[in-house]
CSV table of C-alpha atoms in Angstrom, one decimal:
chain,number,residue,atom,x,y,z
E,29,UNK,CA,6.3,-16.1,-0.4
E,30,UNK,CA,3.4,-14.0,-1.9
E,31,UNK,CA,4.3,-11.9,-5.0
E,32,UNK,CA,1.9,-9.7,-6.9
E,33,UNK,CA,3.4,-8.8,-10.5
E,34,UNK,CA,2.1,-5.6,-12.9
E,35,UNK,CA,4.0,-6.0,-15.8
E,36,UNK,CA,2.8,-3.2,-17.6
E,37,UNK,CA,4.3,0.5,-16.3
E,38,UNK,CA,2.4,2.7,-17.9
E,39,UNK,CA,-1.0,2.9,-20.0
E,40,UNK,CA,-2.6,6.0,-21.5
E,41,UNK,CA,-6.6,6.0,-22.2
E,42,UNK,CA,-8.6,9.0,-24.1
E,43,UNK,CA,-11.6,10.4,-21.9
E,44,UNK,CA,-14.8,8.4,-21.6
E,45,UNK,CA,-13.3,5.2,-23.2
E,46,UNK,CA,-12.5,2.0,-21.1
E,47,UNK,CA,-9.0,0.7,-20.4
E,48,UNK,CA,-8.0,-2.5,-18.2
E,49,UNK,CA,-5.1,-3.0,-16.2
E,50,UNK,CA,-3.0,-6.6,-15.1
E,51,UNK,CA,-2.0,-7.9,-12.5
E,52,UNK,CA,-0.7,-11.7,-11.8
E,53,UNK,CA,-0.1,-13.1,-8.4
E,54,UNK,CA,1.4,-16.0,-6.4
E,55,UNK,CA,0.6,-17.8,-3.9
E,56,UNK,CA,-0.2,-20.9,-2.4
E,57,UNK,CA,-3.3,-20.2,-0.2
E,58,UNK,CA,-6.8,-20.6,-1.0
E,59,UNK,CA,-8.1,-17.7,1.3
E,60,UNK,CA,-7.0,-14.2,0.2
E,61,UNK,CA,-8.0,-10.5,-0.5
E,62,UNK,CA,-6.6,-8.7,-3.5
E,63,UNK,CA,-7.0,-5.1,-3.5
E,64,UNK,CA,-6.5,-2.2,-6.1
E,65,UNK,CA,-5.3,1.0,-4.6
E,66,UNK,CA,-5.0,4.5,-6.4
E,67,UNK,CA,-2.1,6.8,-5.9
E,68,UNK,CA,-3.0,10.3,-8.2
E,69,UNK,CA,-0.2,12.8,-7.8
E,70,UNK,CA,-1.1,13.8,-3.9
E,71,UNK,CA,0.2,10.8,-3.3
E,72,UNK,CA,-2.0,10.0,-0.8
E,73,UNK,CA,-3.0,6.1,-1.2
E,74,UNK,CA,-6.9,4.9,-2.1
E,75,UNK,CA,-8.3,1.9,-2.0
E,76,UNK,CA,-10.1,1.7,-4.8
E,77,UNK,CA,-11.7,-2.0,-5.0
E,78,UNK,CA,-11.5,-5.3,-3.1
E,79,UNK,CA,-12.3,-8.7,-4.2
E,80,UNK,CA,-12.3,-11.8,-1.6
E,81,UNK,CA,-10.8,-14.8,-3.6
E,82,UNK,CA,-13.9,-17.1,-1.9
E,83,UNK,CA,-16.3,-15.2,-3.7
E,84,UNK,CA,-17.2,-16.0,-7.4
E,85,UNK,CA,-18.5,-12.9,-8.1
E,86,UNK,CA,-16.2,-9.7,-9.4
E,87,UNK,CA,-16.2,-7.0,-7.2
E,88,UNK,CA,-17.6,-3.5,-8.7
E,89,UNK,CA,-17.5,-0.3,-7.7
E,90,UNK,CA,-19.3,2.7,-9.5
E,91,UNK,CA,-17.0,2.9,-12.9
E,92,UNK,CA,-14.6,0.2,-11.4
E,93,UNK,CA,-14.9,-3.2,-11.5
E,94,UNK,CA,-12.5,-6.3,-11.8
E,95,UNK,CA,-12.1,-9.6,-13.6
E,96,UNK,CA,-11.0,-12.2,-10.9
E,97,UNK,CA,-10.0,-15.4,-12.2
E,98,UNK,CA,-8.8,-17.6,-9.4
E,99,UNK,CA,-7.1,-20.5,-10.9
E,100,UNK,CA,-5.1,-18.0,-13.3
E,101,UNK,CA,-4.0,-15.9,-10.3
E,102,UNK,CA,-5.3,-13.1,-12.5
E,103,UNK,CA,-6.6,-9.9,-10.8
E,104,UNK,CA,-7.6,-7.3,-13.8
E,105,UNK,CA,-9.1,-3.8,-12.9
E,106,UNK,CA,-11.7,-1.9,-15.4
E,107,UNK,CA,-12.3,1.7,-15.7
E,108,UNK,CA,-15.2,2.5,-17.5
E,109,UNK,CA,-15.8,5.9,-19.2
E,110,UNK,CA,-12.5,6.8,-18.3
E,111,UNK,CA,-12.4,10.5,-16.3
E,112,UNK,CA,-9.1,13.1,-16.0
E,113,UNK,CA,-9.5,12.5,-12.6
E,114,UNK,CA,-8.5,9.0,-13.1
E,115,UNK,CA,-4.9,9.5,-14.1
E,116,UNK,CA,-2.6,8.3,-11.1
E,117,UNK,CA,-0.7,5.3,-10.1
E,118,UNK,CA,-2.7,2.1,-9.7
E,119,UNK,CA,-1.1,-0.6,-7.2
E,120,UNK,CA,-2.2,-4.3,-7.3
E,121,UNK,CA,-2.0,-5.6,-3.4
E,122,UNK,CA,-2.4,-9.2,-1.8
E,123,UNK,CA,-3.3,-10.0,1.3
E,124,UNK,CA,-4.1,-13.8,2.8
E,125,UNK,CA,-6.6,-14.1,5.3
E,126,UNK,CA,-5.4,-16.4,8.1
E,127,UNK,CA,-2.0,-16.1,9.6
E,128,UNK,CA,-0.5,-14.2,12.5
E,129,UNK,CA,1.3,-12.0,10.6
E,130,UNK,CA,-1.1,-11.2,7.3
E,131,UNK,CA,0.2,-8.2,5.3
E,132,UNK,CA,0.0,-6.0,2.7
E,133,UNK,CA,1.9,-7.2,-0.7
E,134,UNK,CA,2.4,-4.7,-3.3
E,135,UNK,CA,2.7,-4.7,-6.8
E,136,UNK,CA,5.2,-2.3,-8.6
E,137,UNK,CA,2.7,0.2,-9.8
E,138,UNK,CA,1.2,1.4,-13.2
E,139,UNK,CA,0.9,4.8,-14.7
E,140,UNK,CA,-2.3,5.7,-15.8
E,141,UNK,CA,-2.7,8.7,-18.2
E,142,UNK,CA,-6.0,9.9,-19.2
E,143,UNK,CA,-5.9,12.0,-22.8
E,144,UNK,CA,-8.6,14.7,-23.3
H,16,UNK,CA,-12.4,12.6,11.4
H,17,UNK,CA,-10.5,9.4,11.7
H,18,UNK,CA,-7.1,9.0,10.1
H,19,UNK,CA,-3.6,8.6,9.8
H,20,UNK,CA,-1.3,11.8,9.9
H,21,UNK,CA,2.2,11.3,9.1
H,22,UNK,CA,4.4,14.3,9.8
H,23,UNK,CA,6.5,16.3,8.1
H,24,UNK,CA,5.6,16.1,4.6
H,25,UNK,CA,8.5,16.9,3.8
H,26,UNK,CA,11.7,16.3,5.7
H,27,UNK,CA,15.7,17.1,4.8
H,28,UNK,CA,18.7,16.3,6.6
H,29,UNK,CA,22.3,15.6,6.4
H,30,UNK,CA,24.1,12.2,5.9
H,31,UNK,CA,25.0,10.7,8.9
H,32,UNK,CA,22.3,12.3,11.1
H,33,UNK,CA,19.3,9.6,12.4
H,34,UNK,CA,16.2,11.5,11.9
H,35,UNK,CA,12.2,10.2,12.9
H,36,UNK,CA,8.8,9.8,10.8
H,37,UNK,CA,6.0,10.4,12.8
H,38,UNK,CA,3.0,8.5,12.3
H,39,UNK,CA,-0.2,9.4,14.2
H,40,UNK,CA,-3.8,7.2,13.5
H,41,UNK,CA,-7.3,7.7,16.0
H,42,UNK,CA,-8.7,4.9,14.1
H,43,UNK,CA,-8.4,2.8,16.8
H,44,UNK,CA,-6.5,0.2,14.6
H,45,UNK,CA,-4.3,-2.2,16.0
H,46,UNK,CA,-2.1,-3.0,13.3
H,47,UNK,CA,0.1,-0.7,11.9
H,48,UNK,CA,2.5,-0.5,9.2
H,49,UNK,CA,5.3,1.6,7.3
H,50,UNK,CA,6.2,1.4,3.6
H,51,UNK,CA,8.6,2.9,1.6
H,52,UNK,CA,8.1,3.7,-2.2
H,53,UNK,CA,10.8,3.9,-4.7
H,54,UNK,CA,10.5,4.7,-8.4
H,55,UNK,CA,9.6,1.7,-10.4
H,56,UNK,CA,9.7,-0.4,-7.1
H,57,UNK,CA,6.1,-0.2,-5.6
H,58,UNK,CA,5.4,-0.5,-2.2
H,59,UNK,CA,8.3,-2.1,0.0
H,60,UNK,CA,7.5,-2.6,3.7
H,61,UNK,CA,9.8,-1.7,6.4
H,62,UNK,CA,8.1,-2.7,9.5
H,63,UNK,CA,4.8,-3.8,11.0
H,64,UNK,CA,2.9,-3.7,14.7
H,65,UNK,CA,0.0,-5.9,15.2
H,66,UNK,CA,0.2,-4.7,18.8
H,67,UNK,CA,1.8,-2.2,21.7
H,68,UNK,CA,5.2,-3.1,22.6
H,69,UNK,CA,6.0,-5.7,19.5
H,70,UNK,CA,6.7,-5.4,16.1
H,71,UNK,CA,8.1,-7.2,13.4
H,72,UNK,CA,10.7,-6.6,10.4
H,73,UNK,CA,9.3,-6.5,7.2
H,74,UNK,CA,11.3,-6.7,3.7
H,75,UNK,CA,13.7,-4.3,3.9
H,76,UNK,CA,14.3,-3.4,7.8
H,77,UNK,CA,18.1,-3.0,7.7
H,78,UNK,CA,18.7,0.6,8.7
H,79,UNK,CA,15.9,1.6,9.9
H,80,UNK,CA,13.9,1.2,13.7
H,81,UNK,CA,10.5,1.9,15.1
H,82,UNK,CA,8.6,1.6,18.7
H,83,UNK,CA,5.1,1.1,19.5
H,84,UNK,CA,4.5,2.5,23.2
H,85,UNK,CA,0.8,3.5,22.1
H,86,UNK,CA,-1.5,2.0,20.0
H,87,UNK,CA,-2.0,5.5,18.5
H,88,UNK,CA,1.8,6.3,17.6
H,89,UNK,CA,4.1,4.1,15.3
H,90,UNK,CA,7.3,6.3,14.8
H,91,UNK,CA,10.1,5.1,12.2
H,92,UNK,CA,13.8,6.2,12.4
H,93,UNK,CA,15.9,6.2,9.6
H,94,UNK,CA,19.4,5.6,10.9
H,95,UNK,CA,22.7,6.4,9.8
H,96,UNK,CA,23.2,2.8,8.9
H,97,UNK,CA,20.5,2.9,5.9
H,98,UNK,CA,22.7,3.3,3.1
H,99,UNK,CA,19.8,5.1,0.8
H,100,UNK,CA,17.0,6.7,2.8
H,101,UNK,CA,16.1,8.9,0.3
H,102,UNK,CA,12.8,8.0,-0.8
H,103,UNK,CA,9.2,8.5,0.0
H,104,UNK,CA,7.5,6.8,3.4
H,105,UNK,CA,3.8,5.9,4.2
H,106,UNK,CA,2.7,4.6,7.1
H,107,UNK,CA,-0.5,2.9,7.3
H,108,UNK,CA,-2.9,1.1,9.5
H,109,UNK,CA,-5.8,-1.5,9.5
H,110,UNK,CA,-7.8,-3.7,12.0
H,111,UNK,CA,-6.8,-6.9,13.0
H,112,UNK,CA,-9.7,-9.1,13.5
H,113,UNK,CA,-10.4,-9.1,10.4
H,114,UNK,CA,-7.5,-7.8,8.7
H,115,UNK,CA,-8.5,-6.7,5.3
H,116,UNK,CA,-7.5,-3.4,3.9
H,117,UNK,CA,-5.1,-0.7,4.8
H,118,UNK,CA,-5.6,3.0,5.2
H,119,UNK,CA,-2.6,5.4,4.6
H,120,UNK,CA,-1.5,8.3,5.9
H,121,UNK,CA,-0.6,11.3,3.2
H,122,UNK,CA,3.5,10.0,3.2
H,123,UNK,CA,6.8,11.8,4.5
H,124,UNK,CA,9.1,13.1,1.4
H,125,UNK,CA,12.9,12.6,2.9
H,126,UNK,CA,15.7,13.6,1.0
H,127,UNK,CA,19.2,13.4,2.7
H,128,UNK,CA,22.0,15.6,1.3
């Protein structure tokens, strides 16, 4: 079975700097997505990133941008210039590609806190 | 706009009572999921539809039941036999050819007393 690990709970930044959060996973396919997804205090779920594990090149997205390394089953995510709006819950999430019954695997969560 | 609603955002009820998540999406996905979140334990999920009329258990199904009569409409009820249904649930959906990332409804708050 997949399993997708954040072992750090919590991490605090100061505005405008740049912090980088972990994320390990298992598995034994070759064919995958990995996702990051925000969760700020609305609750409400956003993806934030996606990488596809055939693809050598780390995603990026405006301020946010990850550090896939494939053989590691590592899956880091970057916030640059680090904004109060970024304080929330960030979720690592696997996915494989083929199968009948591909779904979403979660990681526990991180608490992000952005100091003025 | 396309999205998932989940309904109520908030929902109480007694111990013992059965009571049902609603979970409504018009983005014409045909997978559909629901998760429950727990302090400290991420994401869990419950159960998932890849299409009308079937569904399979997920993680931690014991206690709780869905249907899928529409592809619209994925409903969860939390039974009396679920021995701690206090917790937060999110539904979500996603396409299925290719399945790649989910989209989430705004979660149901259920706290029974």
């Amino acid at each position: 079975a997949q399993t997708v690990t954040q072992s750090q709970p919590e991490m605090s930044v100061q505005e405008a700097e740049t912090v980088t959060l972990s994320c390990t996973y298992d598995t034994s396919e070759s064919d995958y997505y990995l996702f990051w997804y925000k969760q700020p205090p609305s609750r409400q779920m956003i993806l934030v990133i996606r990488q596809e594990a055939y693809k050598q090149q780390n995603a990026t997205e405006n301020r946010f941008s990850v550090n896939f390394q494939k053989a590691a089953k590592s899956f880091s995510l970057k916030i640059s210039d680090s904004q109060l709006g970024d304080a929330a819950m960030y979720f690592c999430a696997y996915r494989r590609v083929f199968g009948a019954n591909s779904k979403l695997t979660f990681g526990k969560g991180i608490t992000l806190s952005v100091r003025p | 706009d396309g999205g998932i609603t989940q309904s109520p955002k908030y929902l109480f009820r007694k111990e013992g009572q059965n009571v049902t998540l609603s979970c409504e999406q018009n983005l014409n996905h045909d997978a559909m999921y629901w998760y429950r979140q727990d302090p400290g334990q991420g994401l869990r999920l419950i159960y998932y539809s890849q299409i009308v009329n079937d569904f399979q258990k997920g993680d931690i199904a014991e206690g709780y039941s869905v249907s899928r009569e529409k592809k619209e409409s994925f409903p969860l009820t939390v039974t009396s036999a679920q021995k701690n249904p206090t917790a937060f649930y999110l539904c979500a959906s996603s396409r299925l050819n290719p399945q790649i990332e989910a989209f989430f409804g705004q979660g149901t708050r259920l706290t029974v007393v």
